[in-house]
Short mmCIF file of C-alpha atoms in Angstrom, two decimals:
data_model
loop_
_atom_site.label_atom_id
_atom_site.label_comp_id
_atom_site.label_asym_id
_atom_site.label_seq_id
_atom_site.Cartn_x
_atom_site.Cartn_y
_atom_site.Cartn_z
CA MET A 8 -0.01 -0.09 -0.01
CA SER A 9 1.27 3.21 -1.24
CA ASP A 10 1.60 6.06 1.59
CA THR A 11 0.54 8.38 -0.86
CA THR A 12 -1.89 9.00 -3.91
CA PRO A 13 -0.75 10.25 -7.97
CA ASP A 14 -1.87 13.59 -6.97
CA ALA A 15 -0.29 13.79 -3.76
CA PRO A 16 3.47 13.59 -3.64
CA PRO A 17 4.90 12.66 -0.52
CA VAL A 18 6.28 14.92 2.04
CA ARG A 19 10.19 15.14 2.00
CA ALA A 20 11.83 14.24 5.52
CA GLY A 21 13.99 17.69 6.62
CA ARG A 22 16.76 18.00 8.72
CA ARG A 23 14.32 16.61 11.68
CA GLU A 24 14.02 13.67 10.34
CA TRP A 25 17.38 12.35 9.51
CA ILE A 26 18.86 13.57 12.95
CA GLY A 27 16.14 11.72 14.31
CA LEU A 28 17.30 8.70 12.11
CA ALA A 29 20.74 8.93 13.94
CA ALA A 30 18.65 8.65 17.42
CA LEU A 31 17.12 5.66 15.87
CA ALA A 32 20.55 4.13 14.24
CA LEU A 33 22.78 4.29 17.43
CA PRO A 34 20.58 1.96 19.86
CA THR A 35 20.27 -0.63 17.14
CA LEU A 36 24.34 -0.23 16.99
CA VAL A 37 24.51 -0.65 20.55
CA VAL A 38 21.83 -3.99 20.85
CA SER A 39 24.41 -5.60 18.28
CA LEU A 40 27.33 -4.70 19.48
CA ASP A 41 26.22 -5.78 23.09
CA ILE A 42 26.43 -9.81 21.74
CA GLY A 43 29.91 -9.45 20.68
CA ALA A 44 31.68 -7.58 23.65
CA LEU A 45 30.27 -10.00 25.78
CA TYR A 46 32.41 -13.32 24.22
CA LEU A 47 35.73 -11.38 25.38
CA ALA A 48 34.98 -10.55 28.46
CA LEU A 49 32.90 -14.03 29.66
CA PRO A 50 36.93 -14.76 30.45
CA SER A 51 37.45 -12.24 33.48
CA LEU A 52 33.74 -12.28 34.36
CA SER A 53 33.80 -15.88 34.76
CA ALA A 54 36.69 -15.94 37.16
CA ASP A 55 35.64 -12.77 39.04
CA LEU A 56 32.15 -14.37 39.16
CA GLY A 57 33.38 -18.09 39.73
CA THR A 58 30.45 -18.88 37.05
CA SER A 59 30.62 -22.37 36.14
CA GLY A 60 30.40 -23.75 33.10
CA VAL A 61 26.34 -23.79 32.23
CA GLN A 62 25.84 -20.66 33.42
CA GLN A 63 29.15 -19.50 30.76
CA LEU A 64 25.74 -20.58 28.06
CA TRP A 65 23.33 -19.44 29.83
CA ILE A 66 25.24 -15.74 30.16
CA THR A 67 26.14 -15.64 26.61
CA ASP A 68 22.58 -17.11 24.82
CA ILE A 69 19.66 -15.54 27.51
CA TYR A 70 20.10 -12.25 26.01
CA GLY A 71 19.71 -13.64 22.40
CA PHE A 72 16.86 -16.06 22.96
CA LEU A 73 14.72 -13.57 24.82
CA MET A 74 15.15 -11.34 22.11
CA ALA A 75 14.17 -13.41 19.61
CA GLY A 76 11.44 -14.86 21.53
CA PHE A 77 9.44 -11.23 22.85
CA LEU A 78 10.51 -9.37 18.90
CA ILE A 79 6.67 -10.37 17.73
CA THR A 80 4.97 -9.69 20.86
CA MET A 81 7.07 -5.99 21.22
CA GLY A 82 6.83 -5.27 17.33
CA ASN A 83 2.81 -5.62 17.87
CA LEU A 84 2.80 -4.04 21.37
CA GLY A 85 4.57 -0.71 20.05
CA ASP A 86 2.03 -0.69 17.34
CA ARG A 87 -1.06 -0.25 20.07
CA ILE A 88 0.67 1.90 22.37
CA GLY A 89 3.08 3.78 20.49
CA ARG A 90 6.52 3.09 19.34
CA ARG A 91 7.64 5.82 20.45
CA ARG A 92 6.83 5.07 23.71
CA LEU A 93 8.01 1.52 23.45
CA LEU A 94 11.26 2.66 22.27
CA LEU A 95 12.06 5.30 25.17
CA ILE A 96 10.54 3.01 27.66
CA GLY A 97 12.74 -0.08 26.04
CA ALA A 98 15.90 2.50 26.38
CA ALA A 99 15.67 3.62 29.50
CA LEU A 100 15.67 0.16 30.88
CA PHE A 101 18.31 -1.18 28.29
CA GLY A 102 20.78 1.62 29.94
CA VAL A 103 19.47 0.80 33.96
CA LEU A 104 19.86 -3.07 33.15
CA SER A 105 23.11 -2.75 31.50
CA VAL A 106 24.43 -0.79 34.41
CA VAL A 107 22.80 -3.92 36.56
CA ALA A 108 24.61 -6.06 34.40
CA ALA A 109 28.02 -4.70 34.79
CA TYR A 110 28.03 -4.52 38.62
CA SER A 111 26.68 -8.14 39.05
CA THR A 112 27.56 -9.58 42.19
CA SER A 113 26.73 -13.30 41.63
CA PRO A 114 25.87 -15.28 37.78
CA ALA A 115 22.67 -15.78 38.98
CA MET A 116 22.78 -11.75 39.15
CA LEU A 117 23.75 -11.42 35.91
CA ILE A 118 21.84 -13.77 34.44
CA THR A 119 18.71 -12.56 35.00
CA ALA A 120 20.26 -9.12 33.92
CA ARG A 121 21.07 -10.56 30.55
CA ALA A 122 17.33 -12.35 30.15
CA LEU A 123 15.81 -8.75 30.88
CA LEU A 124 18.35 -6.56 28.72
CA GLY A 125 17.44 -9.45 25.86
CA ILE A 126 13.81 -8.01 26.55
CA ALA A 127 14.41 -4.59 26.55
CA GLY A 128 16.69 -5.00 23.39
CA ALA A 129 13.33 -6.35 21.59
CA THR A 130 11.65 -3.00 22.10
CA LEU A 131 14.10 -1.22 19.82
CA MET A 132 14.52 -3.62 17.07
CA PRO A 133 11.19 -3.29 15.48
CA SER A 134 10.35 0.13 16.72
CA THR A 135 12.98 2.00 15.85
CA LEU A 136 12.07 0.26 11.95
CA ALA A 137 8.76 0.66 12.14
CA LEU A 138 9.67 4.49 12.70
CA ILE A 139 11.08 4.97 10.22
CA SER A 140 8.68 4.20 7.70
CA ASN A 141 6.64 6.70 9.73
CA MET A 142 9.35 9.21 9.51
CA PHE A 143 10.08 9.10 5.51
CA LEU A 144 7.36 9.07 3.74
CA ASP A 145 8.93 9.24 0.28
CA ALA A 146 9.98 6.33 -0.96
CA ARG A 147 13.69 6.86 -2.06
CA GLN A 148 14.25 8.81 1.29
CA ARG A 149 13.17 6.19 3.30
CA GLY A 150 15.19 3.50 1.17
CA THR A 151 18.15 5.48 2.02
CA ALA A 152 17.20 5.86 5.86
CA ILE A 153 16.51 2.14 5.99
CA ALA A 154 20.42 1.08 4.44
CA ALA A 155 21.83 3.60 6.78
CA TRP A 156 19.88 1.19 10.17
CA VAL A 157 20.90 -2.08 8.48
CA SER A 158 24.16 -0.74 7.84
CA CYS A 159 24.64 0.38 12.24
CA MET A 160 22.88 -3.24 12.48
CA MET A 161 25.67 -4.80 11.33
CA LEU A 162 28.40 -2.74 12.09
CA GLY A 163 27.74 -3.48 15.85
CA ALA A 164 27.85 -6.86 15.13
CA ALA A 165 31.44 -6.83 13.69
CA LEU A 166 32.47 -3.99 16.14
CA GLY A 167 31.40 -6.20 19.22
CA PRO A 168 34.14 -7.64 19.56
CA VAL A 169 36.86 -5.00 18.71
CA VAL A 170 35.46 -2.78 21.18
CA GLY A 171 34.82 -5.60 23.93
CA GLY A 172 38.81 -5.95 23.62
CA LEU A 173 40.22 -2.39 23.67
CA LEU A 174 37.65 -1.87 27.03
CA LEU A 175 39.11 -4.90 28.34
CA ALA A 176 42.55 -3.67 27.81
CA HIS A 177 41.88 -0.63 30.22
CA PHE A 178 39.34 -1.79 32.10
CA TRP A 179 37.20 -4.25 33.98
CA TRP A 180 34.55 -6.47 32.56
CA GLY A 181 31.69 -4.79 33.34
CA SER A 182 32.52 -2.23 31.04
CA ALA A 183 31.61 -4.08 28.17
CA PHE A 184 28.07 -3.39 29.09
CA LEU A 185 28.34 -0.07 30.11
CA VAL A 186 29.28 0.94 26.61
CA GLY A 187 25.91 1.57 25.28
CA VAL A 188 24.65 3.51 28.37
CA PRO A 189 25.28 6.84 26.84
CA VAL A 190 24.03 6.41 23.34
CA VAL A 191 20.90 4.81 25.00
CA LEU A 192 20.76 8.14 27.69
CA LEU A 193 20.88 10.28 24.33
CA LEU A 194 18.04 8.98 23.07
CA VAL A 195 15.78 8.91 26.04
CA LEU A 196 16.55 12.65 26.20
CA ALA A 197 16.09 13.85 22.71
CA GLY A 198 13.68 10.87 21.68
CA PRO A 199 10.78 12.82 22.69
CA PHE A 200 11.74 16.12 20.25
CA LEU A 201 13.47 14.36 17.28
CA LEU A 202 11.20 11.08 16.54
CA PRO A 203 7.12 11.42 15.66
CA GLU A 204 4.77 9.07 17.59
CA TYR A 205 3.13 6.64 16.01
CA ARG A 206 0.10 3.95 17.40
CA ASN A 207 -2.43 2.05 15.16
CA PRO A 208 -6.14 3.56 16.49
CA ALA A 209 -7.97 -0.28 15.44
CA ALA A 210 -5.56 -2.15 17.13
CA GLY A 211 -7.39 -4.10 19.73
CA PRO A 212 -5.71 -5.67 22.67
CA ILE A 213 -2.86 -7.97 22.82
CA ASP A 214 -3.91 -11.66 23.32
CA LEU A 215 -1.64 -13.35 26.16
CA VAL A 216 -2.75 -16.49 24.80
CA SER A 217 -1.10 -15.79 22.25
CA VAL A 218 2.37 -14.26 23.32
CA ALA A 219 2.68 -17.30 25.34
CA LEU A 220 2.26 -19.23 22.50
CA SER A 221 4.64 -17.09 20.47
CA LEU A 222 7.38 -17.58 23.44
CA VAL A 223 6.92 -21.15 23.66
CA THR A 224 7.43 -21.68 19.63
CA ILE A 225 10.14 -19.44 19.35
CA LEU A 226 12.43 -19.92 22.65
CA PRO A 227 12.44 -23.79 22.18
CA ILE A 228 13.48 -24.42 18.62
CA ILE A 229 16.33 -21.64 19.32
CA TYR A 230 17.61 -23.67 22.12
CA GLY A 231 17.22 -26.90 20.49
CA LEU A 232 18.88 -25.63 17.50
CA LYS A 233 21.88 -24.33 19.17
CA GLU A 234 22.41 -27.37 21.50
CA LEU A 235 22.62 -29.50 18.05
CA ALA A 236 24.98 -26.99 17.37
CA ALA A 237 27.19 -27.47 19.93
CA ASP A 238 30.66 -29.72 19.54
CA GLN A 239 30.25 -31.62 22.56
CA ILE A 240 26.51 -32.54 22.97
CA ALA A 241 25.64 -36.05 25.30
CA SER A 242 22.69 -36.58 23.79
CA PRO A 243 20.57 -35.02 21.03
CA VAL A 244 17.20 -36.00 22.61
CA VAL A 245 16.70 -33.18 24.69
CA PRO A 246 17.18 -30.51 22.03
CA ILE A 247 14.91 -32.65 19.20
CA VAL A 248 12.64 -32.38 22.11
CA ALA A 249 12.75 -29.15 22.72
CA ILE A 250 12.75 -28.84 18.47
CA ALA A 251 9.04 -30.79 18.75
CA ILE A 252 7.49 -28.94 21.29
CA GLY A 253 8.07 -25.46 19.41
CA ILE A 254 6.78 -27.20 16.13
CA VAL A 255 3.69 -28.10 18.12
CA ALA A 256 3.17 -24.71 19.90
CA GLY A 257 3.69 -23.04 16.65
CA THR A 258 1.02 -24.87 15.60
CA LEU A 259 -1.85 -24.04 17.60
CA PHE A 260 -0.36 -20.60 17.55
CA THR A 261 -0.82 -20.15 13.57
CA ARG A 262 -4.64 -21.87 14.18
CA ARG A 263 -5.39 -19.51 16.96
CA GLN A 264 -4.44 -16.56 14.93
CA LYS A 265 -6.58 -17.14 11.81
CA SER A 266 -9.37 -17.03 14.63
CA LEU A 267 -8.82 -13.85 16.43
CA ALA A 268 -10.12 -10.59 14.93
CA HIS A 269 -6.84 -8.73 16.42
CA PRO A 270 -4.13 -11.61 15.81
CA LEU A 271 -0.69 -11.17 17.36
CA LEU A 272 0.43 -11.91 13.75
CA ASP A 273 -1.52 -11.22 10.47
CA LEU A 274 -1.02 -13.84 8.34
CA ARG A 275 -2.45 -12.32 5.69
CA LEU A 276 0.54 -10.88 5.61
CA LEU A 277 2.44 -14.13 4.45
CA GLY A 278 -0.13 -14.63 1.58
CA ASN A 279 1.66 -11.92 -0.61
CA GLY A 280 3.95 -14.44 -2.46
CA SER A 281 6.52 -10.78 -2.60
CA PHE A 282 6.51 -10.47 1.40
CA SER A 283 7.21 -14.36 2.36
CA ALA A 284 9.75 -14.59 -0.46
CA ILE A 285 11.73 -11.39 1.21
CA LEU A 286 11.33 -13.08 4.65
CA ALA A 287 12.38 -16.70 3.86
CA SER A 288 15.06 -14.83 1.91
CA LEU A 289 16.50 -12.97 5.12
CA MET A 290 16.38 -16.16 7.14
CA PHE A 291 18.24 -18.61 4.92
CA ALA A 292 20.46 -15.48 4.13
CA ALA A 293 21.30 -15.07 7.94
CA ALA A 294 21.49 -18.87 8.40
CA SER A 295 24.07 -19.51 5.54
CA MET A 296 26.47 -16.12 6.95
CA ALA A 297 26.32 -17.15 10.15
CA GLY A 298 27.12 -20.68 10.09
CA THR A 299 29.95 -19.69 7.80
CA PHE A 300 31.12 -17.07 10.01
CA LEU A 301 31.86 -19.23 12.77
CA LEU A 302 33.34 -21.74 10.73
CA ILE A 303 35.83 -19.05 9.55
CA SER A 304 36.27 -17.53 12.85
CA GLN A 305 37.48 -20.88 14.44
CA TYR A 306 39.63 -21.86 11.66
CA VAL A 307 41.74 -18.82 11.80
CA GLN A 308 42.47 -19.55 15.52
CA SER A 309 42.28 -23.16 15.76
CA VAL A 310 44.26 -23.37 11.63
CA LEU A 311 45.87 -20.88 11.11
CA GLY A 312 46.89 -20.55 14.91
CA LEU A 313 45.52 -16.27 15.45
CA THR A 314 45.03 -15.00 19.10
CA PRO A 315 41.72 -13.80 19.62
CA THR A 316 42.79 -9.68 18.92
CA GLU A 317 44.41 -11.22 15.61
CA ALA A 318 41.48 -12.96 14.58
CA GLY A 319 39.43 -10.16 15.66
CA LEU A 320 41.25 -7.38 13.49
CA TRP A 321 41.61 -9.74 10.78
CA LEU A 322 37.82 -10.56 10.33
CA LEU A 323 36.46 -6.90 11.08
CA PRO A 324 36.75 -6.46 7.22
CA ILE A 325 33.79 -9.11 6.83
CA GLY A 326 31.83 -7.65 9.43
CA VAL A 327 31.84 -3.57 7.60
CA ALA A 328 31.40 -5.08 4.52
CA ILE A 329 27.46 -5.91 5.19
CA ALA A 330 27.11 -2.51 6.26
CA ILE A 331 29.08 -1.38 3.18
CA GLY A 332 26.86 -3.55 0.79
CA SER A 333 23.81 -2.33 2.63
CA GLN A 334 25.25 1.37 2.01
CA LEU A 335 25.96 0.49 -1.53
CA ALA A 336 22.15 -0.68 -2.44
CA PRO A 337 20.83 3.31 -2.67
CA MET A 338 23.54 3.94 -5.47
CA LEU A 339 22.90 0.44 -7.14
CA VAL A 340 18.84 1.39 -7.70
CA LYS A 341 19.95 4.66 -9.27
CA LYS A 342 20.96 2.53 -12.34
CA MET A 343 18.74 -0.91 -11.78
CA SER A 344 15.94 -1.83 -10.46
CA GLN A 345 16.18 -3.86 -6.90
CA ARG A 346 15.76 -7.27 -8.12
CA THR A 347 18.62 -6.42 -10.12
CA ALA A 348 20.62 -4.81 -7.04
CA ILE A 349 19.63 -8.09 -4.69
CA VAL A 350 20.40 -10.84 -7.29
CA GLY A 351 23.51 -9.07 -8.34
CA GLY A 352 24.69 -8.93 -4.58
CA LEU A 353 23.68 -12.32 -4.26
CA VAL A 354 25.85 -13.32 -7.61
CA VAL A 355 28.95 -11.37 -5.98
CA GLY A 356 28.32 -13.24 -2.78
CA ILE A 357 28.53 -16.84 -4.73
CA VAL A 358 31.59 -15.68 -5.67
CA GLY A 359 32.74 -15.19 -2.27
CA TYR A 360 31.83 -18.51 -1.15
CA LEU A 361 34.03 -20.21 -3.68
CA LEU A 362 36.80 -18.93 -2.92
CA ILE A 363 36.60 -20.02 0.73
CA THR A 364 36.47 -23.62 -1.13
CA GLN A 365 39.91 -23.05 -2.43
CA VAL A 366 41.13 -22.02 0.96
CA HIS A 367 43.83 -24.50 2.42
CA THR A 368 45.20 -25.15 6.17
CA VAL A 369 48.47 -22.94 5.12
CA GLY A 370 48.30 -19.45 3.99
CA GLY A 371 44.53 -19.11 3.39
CA LEU A 372 44.05 -16.28 5.94
CA ALA A 373 43.86 -13.66 2.61
CA LEU A 374 41.91 -16.47 0.93
CA VAL A 375 39.31 -16.79 3.82
CA VAL A 376 38.89 -13.06 4.40
CA LEU A 377 38.84 -12.05 1.20
CA GLY A 378 35.61 -14.99 0.30
CA GLY A 379 33.76 -13.46 3.35
CA VAL A 380 34.30 -10.00 2.64
CA LEU A 381 32.75 -10.58 -0.81
CA VAL A 382 29.65 -12.71 0.67
CA HIS A 383 29.11 -9.53 3.15
CA VAL A 384 28.80 -6.80 0.57
CA GLY A 385 27.09 -9.07 -1.94
CA ALA A 386 24.76 -9.53 1.06
CA GLY A 387 24.10 -6.25 1.84
CA PRO A 388 21.65 -5.14 -0.80
CA LEU A 389 19.18 -7.81 -0.23
CA PHE A 390 19.48 -7.30 3.67
CA ALA A 391 18.84 -3.41 2.99
CA LEU A 392 16.48 -3.74 0.59
CA GLY A 393 14.58 -6.79 1.65
CA ALA A 394 13.49 -4.46 5.05
CA TYR A 395 12.49 -1.60 2.85
CA LEU A 396 10.10 -3.72 0.71
CA VAL A 397 9.33 -5.67 4.09
CA VAL A 398 8.18 -2.14 5.66
CA GLY A 399 7.13 -0.64 2.87
CA SER A 400 4.70 -3.73 1.45
CA VAL A 401 2.29 -2.96 4.89
CA PRO A 402 0.36 -0.32 5.47
CA PRO A 403 1.68 2.00 8.05
CA GLU A 404 -0.64 0.58 10.88
CA ARG A 405 1.27 -2.97 10.07
CA ALA A 406 5.07 -1.41 10.49
CA GLY A 407 5.39 -2.68 13.63
CA ALA A 408 4.37 -5.96 13.55
CA ALA A 409 5.75 -6.31 9.55
CA ALA A 410 9.64 -5.27 11.28
CA SER A 411 9.44 -7.74 13.88
CA MET A 412 8.57 -10.24 11.47
CA SER A 413 11.64 -9.23 9.70
CA GLU A 414 13.99 -9.06 12.68
CA THR A 415 12.84 -12.69 13.82
CA SER A 416 13.37 -14.07 10.10
CA ASN A 417 17.05 -12.70 10.74
CA SER A 418 16.90 -14.41 15.03
CA PHE A 419 16.12 -17.46 14.04
CA GLY A 420 17.69 -17.60 10.77
CA SER A 421 20.88 -17.01 12.26
CA THR A 422 20.48 -19.68 14.92
CA LEU A 423 19.17 -22.45 12.18
CA GLY A 424 22.84 -21.31 9.88
CA LEU A 425 24.95 -22.10 13.51
CA ALA A 426 23.14 -25.14 13.98
CA LEU A 427 23.03 -26.49 10.34
CA LEU A 428 26.88 -25.46 8.75
CA GLY A 429 28.05 -25.76 11.98
CA THR A 430 27.08 -29.42 11.84
CA VAL A 431 27.95 -29.68 8.54
CA GLY A 432 31.67 -28.85 9.47
CA THR A 433 31.37 -30.87 12.45
CA ALA A 434 30.32 -33.88 10.39
CA VAL A 435 32.90 -33.75 7.61
CA TYR A 436 35.39 -33.16 10.74
CA ARG A 437 33.86 -36.58 12.01
CA PHE A 438 33.87 -38.79 9.25
CA THR A 439 38.09 -37.56 8.13
CA MET A 440 39.33 -38.08 11.61
CA ALA A 441 37.33 -41.32 11.93
CA ASP A 442 40.40 -43.83 11.44
CA VAL A 443 43.08 -41.62 11.99
CA PRO A 444 45.55 -43.53 14.98
CA VAL A 445 46.39 -41.83 18.16
CA PRO A 446 48.84 -43.32 19.45
CA GLY A 447 49.59 -43.27 23.36
CA VAL A 448 46.30 -41.65 25.15
CA SER A 449 43.44 -43.42 26.42
CA PRO A 450 40.08 -43.87 24.64
CA ALA A 451 38.29 -40.98 25.65
CA ALA A 452 41.19 -38.70 24.49
CA ALA A 453 41.14 -40.23 20.93
CA GLU A 454 37.49 -39.42 21.13
CA ASN A 455 38.29 -36.19 21.76
CA ALA A 456 40.93 -35.88 19.29
CA HIS A 457 38.27 -37.34 16.67
CA SER A 458 35.01 -35.11 17.44
CA SER A 459 36.85 -31.69 17.23
CA ILE A 460 39.84 -29.76 16.35
CA ALA A 461 39.82 -28.20 19.26
CA GLY A 462 39.54 -32.15 21.19
CA ALA A 463 42.40 -32.44 19.28
CA ALA A 464 44.78 -29.20 20.48
CA ALA A 465 43.98 -30.63 23.65
CA THR A 466 44.75 -34.39 23.01
CA ALA A 467 48.07 -33.54 21.20
CA HIS A 468 49.57 -31.64 24.62
CA ASP A 469 49.77 -35.22 26.26
CA MET A 470 51.64 -36.81 22.81
CA PRO A 471 55.51 -36.84 21.46
CA ALA A 472 56.05 -33.95 19.48
CA ALA A 473 56.00 -35.71 15.89
CA ALA A 474 52.66 -37.80 16.66
CA ALA A 475 51.22 -34.33 18.20
CA GLU A 476 52.70 -32.71 15.01
CA GLU A 477 50.75 -34.88 12.55
CA LEU A 478 47.57 -35.32 14.67
CA LEU A 479 47.42 -31.52 14.22
CA ARG A 480 47.86 -31.50 10.29
CA VAL A 481 45.53 -34.33 9.62
CA ALA A 482 42.88 -31.82 11.98
CA ARG A 483 43.60 -28.88 10.60
CA ASP A 484 43.07 -30.58 6.77
CA ALA A 485 40.13 -32.24 8.32
CA TYR A 486 38.51 -29.35 9.61
CA THR A 487 38.98 -27.03 6.67
CA SER A 488 37.75 -29.62 4.30
CA GLY A 489 34.45 -29.36 6.54
CA LEU A 490 34.97 -25.13 6.00
CA ASN A 491 35.22 -25.88 2.21
CA ILE A 492 32.11 -28.09 2.40
CA ALA A 493 30.40 -25.42 4.18
CA ALA A 494 31.28 -22.48 1.27
CA VAL A 495 29.61 -25.13 -0.96
CA VAL A 496 26.52 -25.43 0.66
CA GLY A 497 26.44 -21.11 1.11
CA ALA A 498 26.91 -20.97 -2.96
CA VAL A 499 23.86 -23.10 -3.36
CA VAL A 500 21.64 -21.15 -0.85
CA PHE A 501 22.62 -17.97 -2.26
CA LEU A 502 22.24 -19.19 -6.11
CA THR A 503 18.54 -20.59 -4.84
CA LEU A 504 17.84 -17.40 -3.33
CA ALA A 505 19.00 -15.38 -6.18
CA VAL A 506 16.78 -17.70 -7.67
CA LEU A 507 13.54 -17.01 -6.05
CA ILE A 508 14.07 -13.10 -5.34
CA SER A 509 14.26 -12.89 -9.57
CA ARG A 510 11.27 -14.99 -9.57
CA ALA A 511 9.11 -12.69 -6.57
CA LEU A 512 10.38 -9.54 -7.45
CA ARG A 513 8.92 -9.57 -11.16
CA ARG A 514 5.54 -8.83 -9.95
CA PRO A 515 5.22 -5.01 -9.38
CA ALA A 516 3.31 -5.36 -6.49
CA THR A 517 5.99 -6.53 -4.22
CA ALA A 518 7.15 -2.95 -3.52
CA PRO A 519 3.78 -0.61 -3.75
CA GLU A 520 6.13 2.59 -4.19
CA GLU A 521 8.46 1.41 -7.11
CA SER A 522 10.66 4.24 -6.46
CA ALA A 523 14.78 4.24 -6.88
CA VAL A 524 16.43 4.94 -3.48
CA SER A 525 18.56 7.17 -3.19
CA SER A 526 20.57 9.02 -0.49
CA PRO A 527 18.83 12.58 0.87
CA ALA A 528 20.85 14.62 -0.86
#
């Protein structure tokens, strides 16, 4: 649905809206940065608080779990009570909870703070994207604004480990949580003056049963997929049961939405083939990229021997590349259609994956980084224009729900990719190592070496030098083969998405405002 009529050109955004965009983009960057910054802080906070292995997993995972679980609910809540109001409430809570997390005195306190931070973070992402659709009515300006928003989200994820490393070099582990406090404070103070308020006047009450079903759908599935992706898992029974529970709850959730006058998730949106194709593309692109990046990050450390700091710096261009690709989208669609820009970007990504298939255990650093950069640059137009098409293909009153669906697709896709491609890499490694002799160690240690490259490194410490070197050589070859195969899978995924997008975006109705995206100038 278009925001305008042929006789009434859209009102172009002015200085206030562009300053407001900066206010919206900064918390998006902080939410993404908060995830990556924690990983480097984990060892020091674990030593300080005395956390167990299980508690460490909860500290790292609970934030993403609850943020993904509450995105749909918060997107709809913003449509009902006001997107600016929800954004400012969520930002204030995010700032307070960040301070609580930074000064936590026990693992339980930190886990609770991280859980509440995830819920607060879920208020920020869909609210910011939906408000952009209200502030930028001109299609060209809206596209540029969304590209900037996507760039900040991706840049935050890329900068997280780097910023975390710099902070930890000079301060204590709690500083990793405090980095976002000034940003959200600025948003809370400036937001009422810079941001418009918008709510759906016809929205009904939120169905609490649907909220519960949505959580029971998303959280067990994400938990199950994460557990299946783990290198060392005692039994697959629990994660498989969790996924089954999520599927059953999802079926009940879907049936309930069809019977409600005011559903939490308007399934009619999925009836638009182009809308569904974009959501599916965002999910599977996020899956292939997250899974491949995980394998690459382990490759540069476990195979090439880089330190975590060195690895973070070498991998930074890969994370920054998707922000650059998102910013290229406004320039590309001045010269070509949105479909051509997205499909062309995916082709560039395929080239990147093909380069990664040629990476070897020796001298592969430059090639793997170049391949990763091409994959992420190529995906940039999909994420920028995809978000634009999702929020632009629905009426303004449903922008919050559409934005939450977009963000949920990304979150679910990333988790899916970590599980599936992580499993592919692990399966190739174990298959290659199955018959490799590990002399002079216990059966348990040999099995550990056959299970993962980290296990091989640990086992090698207890072996004679020559045998240890041979074991590590074979293990590195096996892991690299897993990375190569995962890159083949990624190339196939991107090729499939290119075909899907090429067909889906042939329909003129996909982009209701069929204007090119350009810069604010």
